[in-house]
Coordinates of C-alpha atoms and ligand atoms in Angstrom, one line a residue:
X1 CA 23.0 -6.4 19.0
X2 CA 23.3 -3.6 16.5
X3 CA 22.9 0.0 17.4
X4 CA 21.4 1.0 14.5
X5 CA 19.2 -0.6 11.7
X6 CA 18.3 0.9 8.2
X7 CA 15.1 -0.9 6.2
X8 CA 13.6 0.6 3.0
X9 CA 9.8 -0.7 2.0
X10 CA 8.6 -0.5 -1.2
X11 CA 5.1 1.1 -2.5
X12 CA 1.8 -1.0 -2.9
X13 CA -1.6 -1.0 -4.1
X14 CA -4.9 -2.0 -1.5
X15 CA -7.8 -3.7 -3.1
X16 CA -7.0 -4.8 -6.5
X17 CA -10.3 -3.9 -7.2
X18 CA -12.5 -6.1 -5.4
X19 CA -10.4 -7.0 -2.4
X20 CA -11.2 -4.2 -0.6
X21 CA -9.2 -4.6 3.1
X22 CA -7.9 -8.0 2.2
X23 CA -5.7 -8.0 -1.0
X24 CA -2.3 -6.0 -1.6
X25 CA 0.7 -5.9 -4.1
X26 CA 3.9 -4.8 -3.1
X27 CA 5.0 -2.6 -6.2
X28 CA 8.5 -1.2 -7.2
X29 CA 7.4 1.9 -8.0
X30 CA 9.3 4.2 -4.9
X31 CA 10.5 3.1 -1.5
X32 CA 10.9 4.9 1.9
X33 CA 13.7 4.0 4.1
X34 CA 13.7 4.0 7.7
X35 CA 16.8 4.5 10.3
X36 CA 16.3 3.2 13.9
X37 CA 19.0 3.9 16.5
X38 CA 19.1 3.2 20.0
X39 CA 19.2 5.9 22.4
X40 CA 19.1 7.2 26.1
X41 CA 15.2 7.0 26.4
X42 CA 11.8 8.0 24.8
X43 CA 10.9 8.3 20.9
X44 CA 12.5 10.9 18.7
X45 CA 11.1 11.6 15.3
X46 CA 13.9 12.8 12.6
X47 CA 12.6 13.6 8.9
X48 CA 13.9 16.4 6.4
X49 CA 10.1 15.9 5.4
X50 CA 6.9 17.6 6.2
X51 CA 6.1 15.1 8.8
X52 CA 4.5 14.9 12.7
X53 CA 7.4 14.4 15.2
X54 CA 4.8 13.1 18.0
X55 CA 5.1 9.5 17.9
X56 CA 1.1 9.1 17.9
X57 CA 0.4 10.7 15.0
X58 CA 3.7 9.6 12.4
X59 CA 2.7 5.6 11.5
X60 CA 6.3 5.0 12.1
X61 CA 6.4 6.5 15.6
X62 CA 3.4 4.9 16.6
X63 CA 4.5 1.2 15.4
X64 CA 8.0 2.1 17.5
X65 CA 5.6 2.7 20.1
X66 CA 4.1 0.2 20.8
X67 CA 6.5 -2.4 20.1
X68 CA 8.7 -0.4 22.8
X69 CA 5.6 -0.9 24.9
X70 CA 4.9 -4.7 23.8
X71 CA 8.1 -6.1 24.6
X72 CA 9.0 -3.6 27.6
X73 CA 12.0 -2.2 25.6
X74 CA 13.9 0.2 28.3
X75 CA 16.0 1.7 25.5
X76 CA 15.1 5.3 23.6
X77 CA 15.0 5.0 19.7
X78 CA 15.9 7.2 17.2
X79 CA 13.5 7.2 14.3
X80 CA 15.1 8.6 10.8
X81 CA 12.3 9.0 8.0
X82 CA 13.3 8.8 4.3
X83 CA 10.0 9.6 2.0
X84 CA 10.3 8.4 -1.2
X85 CA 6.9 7.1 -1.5
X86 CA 4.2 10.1 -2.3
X87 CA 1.7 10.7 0.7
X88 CA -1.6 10.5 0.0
X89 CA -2.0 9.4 -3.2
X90 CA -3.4 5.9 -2.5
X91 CA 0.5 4.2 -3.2
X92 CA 0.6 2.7 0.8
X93 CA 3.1 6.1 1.7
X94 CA 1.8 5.5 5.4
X95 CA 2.1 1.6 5.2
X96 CA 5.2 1.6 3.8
X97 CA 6.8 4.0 6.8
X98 CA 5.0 1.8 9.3
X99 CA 6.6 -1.9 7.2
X100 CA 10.0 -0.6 7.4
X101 CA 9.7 0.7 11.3
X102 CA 8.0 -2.8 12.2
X103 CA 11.0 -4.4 10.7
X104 CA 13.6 -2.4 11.5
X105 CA 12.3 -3.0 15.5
X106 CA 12.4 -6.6 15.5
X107 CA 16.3 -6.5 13.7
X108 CA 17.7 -3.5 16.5
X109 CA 15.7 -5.8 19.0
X110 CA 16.5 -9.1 17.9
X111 CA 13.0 -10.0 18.3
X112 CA 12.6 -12.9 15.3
X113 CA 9.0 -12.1 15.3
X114 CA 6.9 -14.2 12.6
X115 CA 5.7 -12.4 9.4
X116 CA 2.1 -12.2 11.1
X117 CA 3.1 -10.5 13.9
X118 CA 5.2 -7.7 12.1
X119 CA 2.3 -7.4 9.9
X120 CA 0.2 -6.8 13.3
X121 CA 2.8 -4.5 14.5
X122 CA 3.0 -2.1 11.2
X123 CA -0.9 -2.0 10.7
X124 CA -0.9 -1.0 14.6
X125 CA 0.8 2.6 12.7
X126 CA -1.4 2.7 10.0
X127 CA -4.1 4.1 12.3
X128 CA -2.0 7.4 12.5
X129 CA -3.2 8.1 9.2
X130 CA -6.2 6.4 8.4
X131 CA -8.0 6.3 11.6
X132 CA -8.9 2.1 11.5
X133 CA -6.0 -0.5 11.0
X134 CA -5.7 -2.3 7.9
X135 CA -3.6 -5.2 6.8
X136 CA -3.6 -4.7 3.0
X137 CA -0.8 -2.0 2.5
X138 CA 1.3 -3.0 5.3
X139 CA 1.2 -6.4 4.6
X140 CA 2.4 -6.0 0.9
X141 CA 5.4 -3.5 2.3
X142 CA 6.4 -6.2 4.8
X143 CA 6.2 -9.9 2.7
X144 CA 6.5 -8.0 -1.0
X145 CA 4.4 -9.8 -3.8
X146 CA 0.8 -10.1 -3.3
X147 CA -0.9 -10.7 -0.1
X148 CA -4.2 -12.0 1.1
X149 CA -5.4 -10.7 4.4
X150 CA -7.1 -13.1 6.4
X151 CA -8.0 -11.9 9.8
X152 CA -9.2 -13.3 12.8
X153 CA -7.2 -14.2 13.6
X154 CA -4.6 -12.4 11.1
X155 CA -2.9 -14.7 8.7
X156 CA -1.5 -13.1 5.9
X157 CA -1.3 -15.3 2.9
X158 CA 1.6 -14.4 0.1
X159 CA 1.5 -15.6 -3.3
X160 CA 4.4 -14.6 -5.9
X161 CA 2.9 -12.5 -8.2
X162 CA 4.1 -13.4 -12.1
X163 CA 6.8 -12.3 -13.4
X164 CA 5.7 -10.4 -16.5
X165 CA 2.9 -8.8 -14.5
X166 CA 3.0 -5.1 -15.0
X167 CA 1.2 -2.2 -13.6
X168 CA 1.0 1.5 -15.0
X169 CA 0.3 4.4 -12.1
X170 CA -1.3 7.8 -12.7
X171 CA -1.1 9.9 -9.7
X172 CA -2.9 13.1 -10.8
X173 CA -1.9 16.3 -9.0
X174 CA -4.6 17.1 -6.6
X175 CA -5.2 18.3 -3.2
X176 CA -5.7 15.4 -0.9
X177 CA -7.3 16.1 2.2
X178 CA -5.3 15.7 5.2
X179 CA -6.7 12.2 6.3
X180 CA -8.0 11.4 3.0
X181 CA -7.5 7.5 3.6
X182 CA -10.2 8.2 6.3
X183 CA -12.5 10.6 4.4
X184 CA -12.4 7.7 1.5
X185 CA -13.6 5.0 4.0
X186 CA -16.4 7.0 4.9
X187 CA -18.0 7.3 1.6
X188 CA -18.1 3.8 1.0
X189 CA -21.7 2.2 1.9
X190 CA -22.3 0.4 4.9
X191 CA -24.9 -2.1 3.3
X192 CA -24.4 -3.9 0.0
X193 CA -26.8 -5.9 -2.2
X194 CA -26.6 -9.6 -2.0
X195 CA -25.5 -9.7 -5.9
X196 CA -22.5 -6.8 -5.8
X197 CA -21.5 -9.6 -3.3
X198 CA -21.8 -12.0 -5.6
X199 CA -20.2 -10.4 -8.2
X200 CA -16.9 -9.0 -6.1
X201 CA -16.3 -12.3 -4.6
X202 CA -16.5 -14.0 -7.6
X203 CA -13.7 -11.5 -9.2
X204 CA -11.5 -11.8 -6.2
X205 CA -11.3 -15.3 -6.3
X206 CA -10.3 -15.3 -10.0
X207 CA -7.6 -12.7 -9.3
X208 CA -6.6 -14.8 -6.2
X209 CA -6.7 -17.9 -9.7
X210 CA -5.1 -15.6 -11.5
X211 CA -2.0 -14.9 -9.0
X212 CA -1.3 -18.7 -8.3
X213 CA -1.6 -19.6 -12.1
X214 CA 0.2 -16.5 -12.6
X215 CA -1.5 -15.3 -15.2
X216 CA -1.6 -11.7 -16.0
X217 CA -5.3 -11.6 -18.1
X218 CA -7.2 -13.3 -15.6
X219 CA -6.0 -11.1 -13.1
X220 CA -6.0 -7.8 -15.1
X221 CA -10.1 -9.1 -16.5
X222 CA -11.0 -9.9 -12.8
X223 CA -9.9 -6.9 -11.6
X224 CA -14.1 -5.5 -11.2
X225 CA -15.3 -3.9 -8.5
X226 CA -18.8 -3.0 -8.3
X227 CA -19.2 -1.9 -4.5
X228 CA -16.1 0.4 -3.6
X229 CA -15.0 1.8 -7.0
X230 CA -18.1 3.2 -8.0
X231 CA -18.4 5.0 -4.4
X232 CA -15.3 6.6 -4.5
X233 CA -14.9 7.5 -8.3
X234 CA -16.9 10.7 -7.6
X235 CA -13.4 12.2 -5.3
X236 CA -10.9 11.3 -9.1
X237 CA -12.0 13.8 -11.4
X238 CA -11.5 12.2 -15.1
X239 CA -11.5 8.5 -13.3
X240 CA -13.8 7.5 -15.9
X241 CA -12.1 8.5 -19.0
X242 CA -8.8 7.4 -17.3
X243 CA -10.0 4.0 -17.4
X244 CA -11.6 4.0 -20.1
X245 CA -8.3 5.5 -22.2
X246 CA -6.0 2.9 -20.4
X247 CA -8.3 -0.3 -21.5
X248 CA -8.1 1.1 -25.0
X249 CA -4.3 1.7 -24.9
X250 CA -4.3 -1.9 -24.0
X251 CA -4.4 -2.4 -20.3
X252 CA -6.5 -5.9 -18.9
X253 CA -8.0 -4.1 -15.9
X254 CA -7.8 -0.5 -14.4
X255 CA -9.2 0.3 -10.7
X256 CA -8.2 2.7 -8.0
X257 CA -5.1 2.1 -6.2
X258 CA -5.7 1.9 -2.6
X259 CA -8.4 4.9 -1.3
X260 CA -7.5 7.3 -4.1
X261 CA -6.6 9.6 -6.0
X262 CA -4.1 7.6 -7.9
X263 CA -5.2 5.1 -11.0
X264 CA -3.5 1.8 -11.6
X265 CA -3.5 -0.4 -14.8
X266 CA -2.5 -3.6 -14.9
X267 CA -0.9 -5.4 -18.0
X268 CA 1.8 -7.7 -19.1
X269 CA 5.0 -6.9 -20.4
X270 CA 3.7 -7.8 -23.8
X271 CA 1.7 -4.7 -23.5
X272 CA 2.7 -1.5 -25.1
X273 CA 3.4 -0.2 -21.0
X274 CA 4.2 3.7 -22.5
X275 CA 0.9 4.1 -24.4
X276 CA -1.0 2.8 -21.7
X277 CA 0.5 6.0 -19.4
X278 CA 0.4 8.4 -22.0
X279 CA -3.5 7.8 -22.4
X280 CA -4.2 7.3 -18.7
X281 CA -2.6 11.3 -18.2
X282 CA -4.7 12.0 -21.3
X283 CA -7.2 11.0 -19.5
X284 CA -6.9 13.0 -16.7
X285 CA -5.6 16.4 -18.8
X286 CA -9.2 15.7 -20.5
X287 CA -10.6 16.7 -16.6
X288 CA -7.9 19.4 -16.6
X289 CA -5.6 17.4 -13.9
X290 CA -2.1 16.9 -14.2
X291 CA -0.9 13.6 -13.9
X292 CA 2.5 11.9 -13.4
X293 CA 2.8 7.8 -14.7
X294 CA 5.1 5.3 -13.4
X295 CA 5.1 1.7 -15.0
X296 CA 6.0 -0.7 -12.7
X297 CA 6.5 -4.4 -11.5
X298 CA 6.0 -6.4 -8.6
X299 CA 8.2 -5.9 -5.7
X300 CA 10.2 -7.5 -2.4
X301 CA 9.3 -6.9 0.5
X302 CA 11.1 -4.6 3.6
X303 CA 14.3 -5.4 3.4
X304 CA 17.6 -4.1 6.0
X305 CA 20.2 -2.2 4.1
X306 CA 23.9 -2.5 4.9
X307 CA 24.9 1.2 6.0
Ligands
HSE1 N1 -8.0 -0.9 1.8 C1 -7.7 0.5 2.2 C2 -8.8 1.4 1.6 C3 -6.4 0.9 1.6 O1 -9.1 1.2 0.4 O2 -9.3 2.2 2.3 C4 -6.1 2.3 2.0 O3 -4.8 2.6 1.5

């Protein structure tokens, strides 16, 4: 059994828009890498990075936990945190931490577990940060591509995303509050009309279309949300014009990425992928905020490194 076990996870986006909980995309815009090794006994948290050390409030320590718990592991671990991914800016920083610990677990242990269950495992860590569990970021870091989240039981659902899929991300330069995934959950409303029902299930089926056809402009045109976007919008000064600017650059379809702040575009690699980033930071100069863009594709899942 090996001593120690390195996996990096990649970035994704929650929701597409109007799969709100259930849909993800793995994207390959940064990664974070995670380092178990075994040791003597209990959990120790090691991070260059402005991180919490106690195990129950770092998404990684808390998915070491309790799979050390789960499958009465007598052994300490090590836990080494690489950030690469931004915190708090709506890229699946948290989930992505949490994919690669879930992972790494199950290689140092030689567990074999099934995609579901390190999906179960890594969403277990997600509620460090964002207070409830949720499948959609974690499940994109662990599989890569795009993901469905079905739960109850939880089956996640992957489907290769096309190839010449291409998404542009704005992450404007604001001060996220400390559990902002949390404070963005609460703002969204508890009852919805019958219609916006209607209406979102009705786009995330076509993007769900879209994704096995793979087809870029029936994903980027389905990608509407008339229940969660237009809740949170209010927290992304210049959302609107962000939006608007990217769909005139040329994007198909332009939503929030996860719970915020950052704004993703989707296009094709036919699309003019620089313009479309330029006028999405145009966008948010126009409400004063800095911005920084990264074009992007789909990505792979968690995968272990060779150290
Ligand atoms: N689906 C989650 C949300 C993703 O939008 O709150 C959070 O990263």
């Amino acid at each position: 059994m090996a001593a120690k076990v390195t996996v990096k996870a990649p970035t994704s986006t929650a929701n597409l828009g109007p799969g709100f909980d259930v849909f993800g995309l793995a994207i390959d815009a940064f990664f974070d890498e995670i380092t178990l090794s075994k040791i003597k006994s209990g959990i120790s948290i090691v991070t260059e990075y402005k991180l919490p050390k106690n195990p129950n409030s770092n998404t990684a320590g808390l998915v070491v936990k309790n799979m050390k718990k789960k499958f009465k592991i007598k052994d300490g671990v090590e836990i080494k945190i690489k950030k690469g991914i931004p915190a708090g800016f709506g890229m699946g920083s948290s989930a992505a931490s949490a994919a690669a610990a879930a992972v790494a677990f199950d290689k140092l242990f030689n567990l074999k577990l099934d995609n579901n269950l390190l999906v179960e495992f890594a969403g277990s860590g997600e509620k460090a940060s964002a207070g409830t569990i949720h499948y959609d970021n974690v499940a994109a870091s662990v599989l890569g591509g795009f993901v469905i989240v079905k739960t109850n039981p939880l089956n996640v659902i992957k489907v290769e995303p096309p190839t010449n899929l291409r998404m542009c991300v704005a992450i404007p330069s604001l001060d996220v509050p400390k559990k902002k995934t949390k404070v963005s959950r609460g703002v969204i409303p508890k009852k919805i009309k019958l219609s916006d029902s209607i209406l979102n299930l009705s786009n995330a089926s076509a993007i769900v279309a879209g994704f096995m056809t793979k087809d870029p402009s029936l994903i980027g045109k389905s990608i509407v949300d008339v229940i969660v976007e237009p809740a949170r919008k209010h927290m992304i000064p210049g959302f609107d014009q962000v939006k608007k600017n990217a769909l005139k650059a040329g994007a198909i379809g332009v939503t929030i990425s996860g719970a915020g702040p950052s704004v993703i575009a989707f296009a094709s690699n036919k699309s003019d992928l620089k313009k479309i980033s330029k006028a999405m930071s145009r966008g948010f100069a126009s409400a004063k905020i800095e911005s920084q863009t990264v074009i992007c594709k789909p990505s792979i899942g968690a995968i272990s490194m060779k150290k």
